[in-house]
Amino acid sequence: MDISFNNLVKESKSILILVPTNPHFDHVAAALSLYLGLSGKKETAIVCPTPMLVEFNRLVGVDKVVQELGNKNLIIRFQNYPVNDLEKISYEIENGEIKIKVEPKQGFAAPKKEDITFNHAGVVADLVLLIGGGHDGHFPHLTNADLKQAKCVHIGVKSLTLSTGIDILSLATSASSVSELAAAFLKEADFEINADIATNLITGIEEGSRGYSTAEVTADTFAKVSELMRLGGKRVSRDQMPD
């Protein structure tokens, strides 16, 4: 069975990128690079169960990472509004627009604007990309019922240890960093690598390889960084972090 990254992406309509719990810098850099590269052509979301660290602010798009799954259903909540004051909720379509009508009981006030909150819940994805991590427990969102029918694929420099019984395909390959793999996969799938993506990938490779000092660094690593720099990528040091 061909499980190449290119074919997996081509066959998908909606992609969910999962970053592991307490991720390394390299994991976030790779995940964001894939997110930025894929989101122009596919419906894509990126989720990490733990908050982003300040050091991740060097990465373009870090503000797109959310902690909770949620793009399937819009949830409208009426906070601090007594439910017994409500008569009914209805909707109508007028000129192609949906209007929701909240009608209070006679003698009671309608909800105020400040009482209303909006958020999303549930997720729609037919392809889930697991970035980095050591075992499937690092990805708690995998057990979400909405992902039961999705194809799950792991991208990392080491194979994922499996314990949950969830079927996970592996694209794990030895490399200096997960960011180096992400760069190769984006090129394989012929997705554009702009300057922002290239910068994220370079920064991830440098962090993941500890400044090109690990045994997994090869000539291909330096060739990939050189290619990314030609695409407009820049080296971003910790001292260049935004305020």
mmCIF file of C-alpha atoms in Angstrom:
data_model
loop_
_atom_site.group_PDB
_atom_site.id
_atom_site.type_symbol
_atom_site.label_atom_id
_atom_site.label_comp_id
_atom_site.label_asym_id
_atom_site.label_seq_id
_atom_site.Cartn_x
_atom_site.Cartn_y
_atom_site.Cartn_z
ATOM 1 C CA MET A 1 0.000 0.000 0.000
ATOM 2 C CA ASP A 2 1.367 3.412 -1.004
ATOM 3 C CA ILE A 3 1.239 5.730 1.990
ATOM 4 C CA SER A 4 3.342 8.513 0.525
ATOM 5 C CA PHE A 5 2.691 11.966 1.953
ATOM 6 C CA ASN A 6 1.799 13.240 -1.492
ATOM 7 C CA ASN A 7 -0.944 10.651 -2.042
ATOM 8 C CA LEU A 8 -2.332 11.001 1.471
ATOM 9 C CA VAL A 9 -2.741 14.745 1.062
ATOM 10 C CA LYS A 10 -4.180 14.497 -2.436
ATOM 11 C CA GLU A 11 -6.852 12.058 -1.259
ATOM 12 C CA SER A 12 -7.907 14.205 1.710
ATOM 13 C CA LYS A 13 -10.358 17.089 1.921
ATOM 14 C CA SER A 14 -9.832 18.214 5.503
ATOM 15 C CA ILE A 15 -6.591 17.858 7.466
ATOM 16 C CA LEU A 16 -6.014 18.054 11.202
ATOM 17 C CA ILE A 17 -2.436 18.550 12.395
ATOM 18 C CA LEU A 18 -1.841 17.387 15.971
ATOM 19 C CA VAL A 19 1.158 18.605 17.948
ATOM 20 C CA PRO A 20 2.131 16.427 20.946
ATOM 21 C CA THR A 21 1.726 17.366 24.580
ATOM 22 C CA ASN A 22 4.599 19.611 25.739
ATOM 23 C CA PRO A 23 6.198 19.618 22.285
ATOM 24 C CA HIS A 24 9.806 20.330 21.387
ATOM 25 C CA PHE A 25 10.506 23.459 19.355
ATOM 26 C CA ASP A 26 11.237 21.316 16.295
ATOM 27 C CA HIS A 27 7.814 19.649 16.510
ATOM 28 C CA VAL A 28 6.006 22.993 16.540
ATOM 29 C CA ALA A 29 8.156 24.373 13.708
ATOM 30 C CA ALA A 30 7.448 21.329 11.544
ATOM 31 C CA ALA A 31 3.727 21.339 12.342
ATOM 32 C CA LEU A 32 3.341 25.043 11.592
ATOM 33 C CA SER A 33 5.276 24.702 8.346
ATOM 34 C CA LEU A 34 2.958 21.910 7.238
ATOM 35 C CA TYR A 35 -0.065 23.929 8.352
ATOM 36 C CA LEU A 36 1.016 27.013 6.407
ATOM 37 C CA GLY A 37 1.900 24.945 3.369
ATOM 38 C CA LEU A 38 -1.309 22.914 3.299
ATOM 39 C CA SER A 39 -3.875 25.495 4.385
ATOM 40 C CA GLY A 40 -3.780 27.293 1.051
ATOM 41 C CA LYS A 41 -5.158 24.235 -0.754
ATOM 42 C CA LYS A 42 -6.833 22.156 1.971
ATOM 43 C CA GLU A 43 -9.095 22.859 4.930
ATOM 44 C CA THR A 44 -6.504 22.591 7.695
ATOM 45 C CA ALA A 45 -6.412 23.043 11.475
ATOM 46 C CA ILE A 46 -3.565 22.739 13.974
ATOM 47 C CA VAL A 47 -4.066 21.711 17.608
ATOM 48 C CA CYS A 48 -1.795 21.218 20.622
ATOM 49 C CA PRO A 49 -3.245 20.114 23.990
ATOM 50 C CA THR A 50 -0.782 22.272 25.952
ATOM 51 C CA PRO A 51 -0.142 26.038 25.632
ATOM 52 C CA MET A 52 2.528 27.400 23.320
ATOM 53 C CA LEU A 53 5.701 28.532 25.093
ATOM 54 C CA VAL A 54 7.116 32.041 24.725
ATOM 55 C CA GLU A 55 10.112 30.666 22.815
ATOM 56 C CA PHE A 56 7.764 29.466 20.067
ATOM 57 C CA ASN A 57 6.969 33.092 19.210
ATOM 58 C CA ARG A 58 9.897 33.000 16.800
ATOM 59 C CA LEU A 59 7.733 30.880 14.534
ATOM 60 C CA VAL A 60 5.381 32.366 11.959
ATOM 61 C CA GLY A 61 1.771 31.308 12.523
ATOM 62 C CA VAL A 62 2.116 30.239 16.160
ATOM 63 C CA ASP A 63 -1.104 32.150 16.898
ATOM 64 C CA LYS A 64 -2.981 29.637 14.721
ATOM 65 C CA VAL A 65 -2.340 26.800 17.185
ATOM 66 C CA VAL A 66 -5.368 26.094 19.393
ATOM 67 C CA GLN A 67 -5.744 23.759 22.364
ATOM 68 C CA GLU A 68 -9.198 22.356 21.667
ATOM 69 C CA LEU A 69 -10.693 20.611 18.678
ATOM 70 C CA GLY A 70 -13.486 22.610 17.142
ATOM 71 C CA ASN A 71 -14.511 23.403 13.582
ATOM 72 C CA LYS A 72 -17.556 21.218 13.080
ATOM 73 C CA ASN A 73 -20.424 22.920 14.930
ATOM 74 C CA LEU A 74 -21.022 26.516 15.967
ATOM 75 C CA ILE A 75 -22.131 26.707 19.604
ATOM 76 C CA ILE A 76 -24.054 29.778 20.772
ATOM 77 C CA ARG A 77 -24.304 30.172 24.541
ATOM 78 C CA PHE A 78 -26.446 32.549 26.565
ATOM 79 C CA GLN A 79 -24.512 33.169 29.741
ATOM 80 C CA ASN A 80 -26.159 34.532 32.881
ATOM 81 C CA TYR A 81 -29.571 34.376 31.229
ATOM 82 C CA PRO A 82 -32.308 32.497 33.144
ATOM 83 C CA VAL A 83 -33.541 29.642 30.983
ATOM 84 C CA ASN A 84 -37.024 29.956 32.501
ATOM 85 C CA ASP A 85 -37.321 33.456 30.993
ATOM 86 C CA LEU A 86 -37.124 31.977 27.501
ATOM 87 C CA GLU A 87 -40.256 31.310 25.437
ATOM 88 C CA LYS A 88 -38.716 29.804 22.283
ATOM 89 C CA ILE A 89 -35.853 29.881 19.784
ATOM 90 C CA SER A 90 -36.568 29.814 16.070
ATOM 91 C CA TYR A 91 -34.889 30.673 12.805
ATOM 92 C CA GLU A 92 -35.833 31.955 9.388
ATOM 93 C CA ILE A 93 -34.040 32.424 6.083
ATOM 94 C CA GLU A 94 -34.308 35.854 4.515
ATOM 95 C CA ASN A 95 -32.462 36.872 1.337
ATOM 96 C CA GLY A 96 -30.197 33.877 1.717
ATOM 97 C CA GLU A 97 -29.282 34.782 5.300
ATOM 98 C CA ILE A 98 -30.108 32.768 8.406
ATOM 99 C CA LYS A 99 -31.676 34.725 11.239
ATOM 100 C CA ILE A 100 -32.002 33.183 14.689
ATOM 101 C CA LYS A 101 -34.784 34.581 16.844
ATOM 102 C CA VAL A 102 -34.622 34.315 20.623
ATOM 103 C CA GLU A 103 -38.015 35.163 22.097
ATOM 104 C CA PRO A 104 -38.403 35.742 25.859
ATOM 105 C CA LYS A 105 -41.605 35.116 27.762
ATOM 106 C CA GLN A 106 -44.004 38.022 28.053
ATOM 107 C CA GLY A 107 -42.794 40.493 30.630
ATOM 108 C CA PHE A 108 -39.177 39.293 30.540
ATOM 109 C CA ALA A 109 -36.191 40.914 28.841
ATOM 110 C CA ALA A 110 -34.385 39.367 25.879
ATOM 111 C CA PRO A 111 -30.729 38.326 26.292
ATOM 112 C CA LYS A 112 -28.211 41.160 25.971
ATOM 113 C CA LYS A 113 -25.349 41.087 23.477
ATOM 114 C CA GLU A 114 -22.847 40.701 26.299
ATOM 115 C CA ASP A 115 -24.678 37.546 27.441
ATOM 116 C CA ILE A 116 -23.945 35.776 24.144
ATOM 117 C CA THR A 117 -20.765 33.817 23.393
ATOM 118 C CA PHE A 118 -19.763 31.925 20.260
ATOM 119 C CA ASN A 119 -17.380 29.016 19.874
ATOM 120 C CA HIS A 120 -16.951 25.840 17.870
ATOM 121 C CA ALA A 121 -17.062 22.216 18.960
ATOM 122 C CA GLY A 122 -16.390 18.936 17.235
ATOM 123 C CA VAL A 123 -14.025 18.399 14.355
ATOM 124 C CA VAL A 124 -14.195 17.316 10.735
ATOM 125 C CA ALA A 125 -11.054 15.721 9.290
ATOM 126 C CA ASP A 126 -10.373 12.768 7.041
ATOM 127 C CA LEU A 127 -6.591 12.967 7.540
ATOM 128 C CA VAL A 128 -4.851 13.460 10.888
ATOM 129 C CA LEU A 129 -1.120 14.211 10.904
ATOM 130 C CA LEU A 130 0.688 13.468 14.174
ATOM 131 C CA ILE A 131 3.894 15.488 14.356
ATOM 132 C CA GLY A 132 6.757 14.224 16.523
ATOM 133 C CA GLY A 133 5.964 12.748 19.914
ATOM 134 C CA GLY A 134 7.196 9.503 21.436
ATOM 135 C CA HIS A 135 3.984 7.497 21.855
ATOM 136 C CA ASP A 136 0.332 7.846 20.948
ATOM 137 C CA GLY A 137 -0.479 8.987 24.480
ATOM 138 C CA HIS A 138 1.196 12.286 23.602
ATOM 139 C CA PHE A 139 -1.823 12.965 21.363
ATOM 140 C CA PRO A 140 -4.876 12.816 23.683
ATOM 141 C CA HIS A 141 -7.200 14.232 21.009
ATOM 142 C CA LEU A 142 -6.801 10.985 19.059
ATOM 143 C CA THR A 143 -9.508 9.391 21.197
ATOM 144 C CA ASN A 144 -12.098 11.974 20.102
ATOM 145 C CA ALA A 145 -15.091 10.185 18.589
ATOM 146 C CA ASP A 146 -15.195 12.630 15.661
ATOM 147 C CA LEU A 147 -11.836 11.255 14.466
ATOM 148 C CA LYS A 148 -12.882 7.611 14.494
ATOM 149 C CA GLN A 149 -13.113 7.398 10.692
ATOM 150 C CA ALA A 150 -10.083 9.593 9.947
ATOM 151 C CA LYS A 151 -6.818 8.221 8.597
ATOM 152 C CA CYS A 152 -4.040 8.871 11.140
ATOM 153 C CA VAL A 153 -0.434 9.289 10.002
ATOM 154 C CA HIS A 154 2.646 9.874 12.130
ATOM 155 C CA ILE A 155 5.544 12.035 10.945
ATOM 156 C CA GLY A 156 8.673 11.865 13.082
ATOM 157 C CA VAL A 157 12.313 10.855 13.253
ATOM 158 C CA LYS A 158 11.434 7.785 15.331
ATOM 159 C CA SER A 159 8.478 5.414 15.165
ATOM 160 C CA LEU A 160 5.613 6.105 17.533
ATOM 161 C CA THR A 161 5.010 3.646 20.374
ATOM 162 C CA LEU A 162 1.397 2.494 20.120
ATOM 163 C CA SER A 163 -0.775 1.547 23.087
ATOM 164 C CA THR A 164 -4.305 2.832 22.423
ATOM 165 C CA GLY A 165 -5.237 0.365 19.691
ATOM 166 C CA ILE A 166 -5.767 3.173 17.177
ATOM 167 C CA ASP A 167 -4.483 2.347 13.696
ATOM 168 C CA ILE A 168 -1.696 4.817 12.881
ATOM 169 C CA LEU A 169 0.292 4.749 9.654
ATOM 170 C CA SER A 170 3.959 5.683 9.928
ATOM 171 C CA LEU A 171 6.038 8.009 7.786
ATOM 172 C CA ALA A 172 8.779 8.085 10.417
ATOM 173 C CA THR A 173 12.252 8.410 8.913
ATOM 174 C CA SER A 174 15.671 9.023 10.420
ATOM 175 C CA ALA A 175 16.647 12.679 9.966
ATOM 176 C CA SER A 176 18.251 15.576 11.797
ATOM 177 C CA SER A 177 14.832 16.862 12.805
ATOM 178 C CA VAL A 178 11.131 16.589 12.094
ATOM 179 C CA SER A 179 11.410 19.950 10.347
ATOM 180 C CA GLU A 180 13.816 18.434 7.825
ATOM 181 C CA LEU A 181 11.204 15.763 7.090
ATOM 182 C CA ALA A 182 8.458 18.389 6.798
ATOM 183 C CA ALA A 183 10.529 20.283 4.239
ATOM 184 C CA ALA A 184 11.000 17.117 2.198
ATOM 185 C CA PHE A 185 7.302 16.209 2.349
ATOM 186 C CA LEU A 186 6.163 19.680 1.271
ATOM 187 C CA LYS A 187 8.524 19.520 -1.681
ATOM 188 C CA GLU A 188 7.351 15.988 -2.531
ATOM 189 C CA ALA A 189 3.734 17.141 -2.618
ATOM 190 C CA ASP A 190 4.693 20.194 -4.695
ATOM 191 C CA PHE A 191 3.286 22.669 -2.178
ATOM 192 C CA GLU A 192 4.693 26.175 -2.249
ATOM 193 C CA ILE A 193 7.351 26.907 0.365
ATOM 194 C CA ASN A 194 7.328 30.670 0.846
ATOM 195 C CA ALA A 195 9.777 32.722 2.907
ATOM 196 C CA ASP A 196 7.790 32.328 6.143
ATOM 197 C CA ILE A 197 7.564 28.553 5.807
ATOM 198 C CA ALA A 198 11.232 28.324 4.845
ATOM 199 C CA THR A 199 12.209 30.389 7.895
ATOM 200 C CA ASN A 200 10.159 28.159 10.204
ATOM 201 C CA LEU A 201 11.796 25.069 8.720
ATOM 202 C CA ILE A 202 15.332 26.430 9.045
ATOM 203 C CA THR A 203 14.705 27.425 12.667
ATOM 204 C CA GLY A 204 13.201 24.010 13.404
ATOM 205 C CA ILE A 205 16.119 22.170 11.798
ATOM 206 C CA GLU A 206 18.635 24.206 13.785
ATOM 207 C CA GLU A 207 16.814 23.609 17.069
ATOM 208 C CA GLY A 208 16.069 19.947 16.362
ATOM 209 C CA SER A 209 19.664 19.197 15.406
ATOM 210 C CA ARG A 210 21.088 21.260 18.297
ATOM 211 C CA GLY A 211 22.871 23.585 15.959
ATOM 212 C CA TYR A 212 23.745 20.831 13.451
ATOM 213 C CA SER A 213 25.655 18.899 16.110
ATOM 214 C CA THR A 214 23.759 15.590 16.237
ATOM 215 C CA ALA A 215 24.833 12.389 14.508
ATOM 216 C CA GLU A 216 21.735 12.468 12.286
ATOM 217 C CA VAL A 217 22.923 15.615 10.487
ATOM 218 C CA THR A 218 24.038 14.738 6.954
ATOM 219 C CA ALA A 219 25.024 16.499 3.765
ATOM 220 C CA ASP A 220 21.345 16.329 2.828
ATOM 221 C CA THR A 221 20.533 18.421 5.906
ATOM 222 C CA PHE A 222 22.811 21.240 4.806
ATOM 223 C CA ALA A 223 21.560 20.941 1.228
ATOM 224 C CA LYS A 224 17.986 21.297 2.478
ATOM 225 C CA VAL A 225 18.841 24.381 4.562
ATOM 226 C CA SER A 226 20.632 25.912 1.577
ATOM 227 C CA GLU A 227 17.575 25.291 -0.575
ATOM 228 C CA LEU A 228 15.308 26.862 2.045
ATOM 229 C CA MET A 229 17.519 29.951 2.227
ATOM 230 C CA ARG A 230 17.272 30.330 -1.550
ATOM 231 C CA LEU A 231 13.499 30.321 -1.096
ATOM 232 C CA GLY A 232 13.783 33.319 1.227
ATOM 233 C CA GLY A 233 14.188 31.540 4.545
ATOM 234 C CA LYS A 234 16.208 33.261 7.254
ATOM 235 C CA ARG A 235 17.957 32.150 10.395
ATOM 236 C CA VAL A 236 16.153 33.511 13.466
ATOM 237 C CA SER A 237 18.070 33.478 16.742
ATOM 238 C CA ARG A 238 16.540 33.548 20.198
ATOM 239 C CA ASP A 239 17.692 37.176 20.493
ATOM 240 C CA GLN A 240 15.443 38.078 17.554
ATOM 241 C CA MET A 241 12.231 36.970 19.255
ATOM 242 C CA PRO A 242 9.382 39.499 18.878
ATOM 243 C CA ASP A 243 8.328 41.458 21.946
#
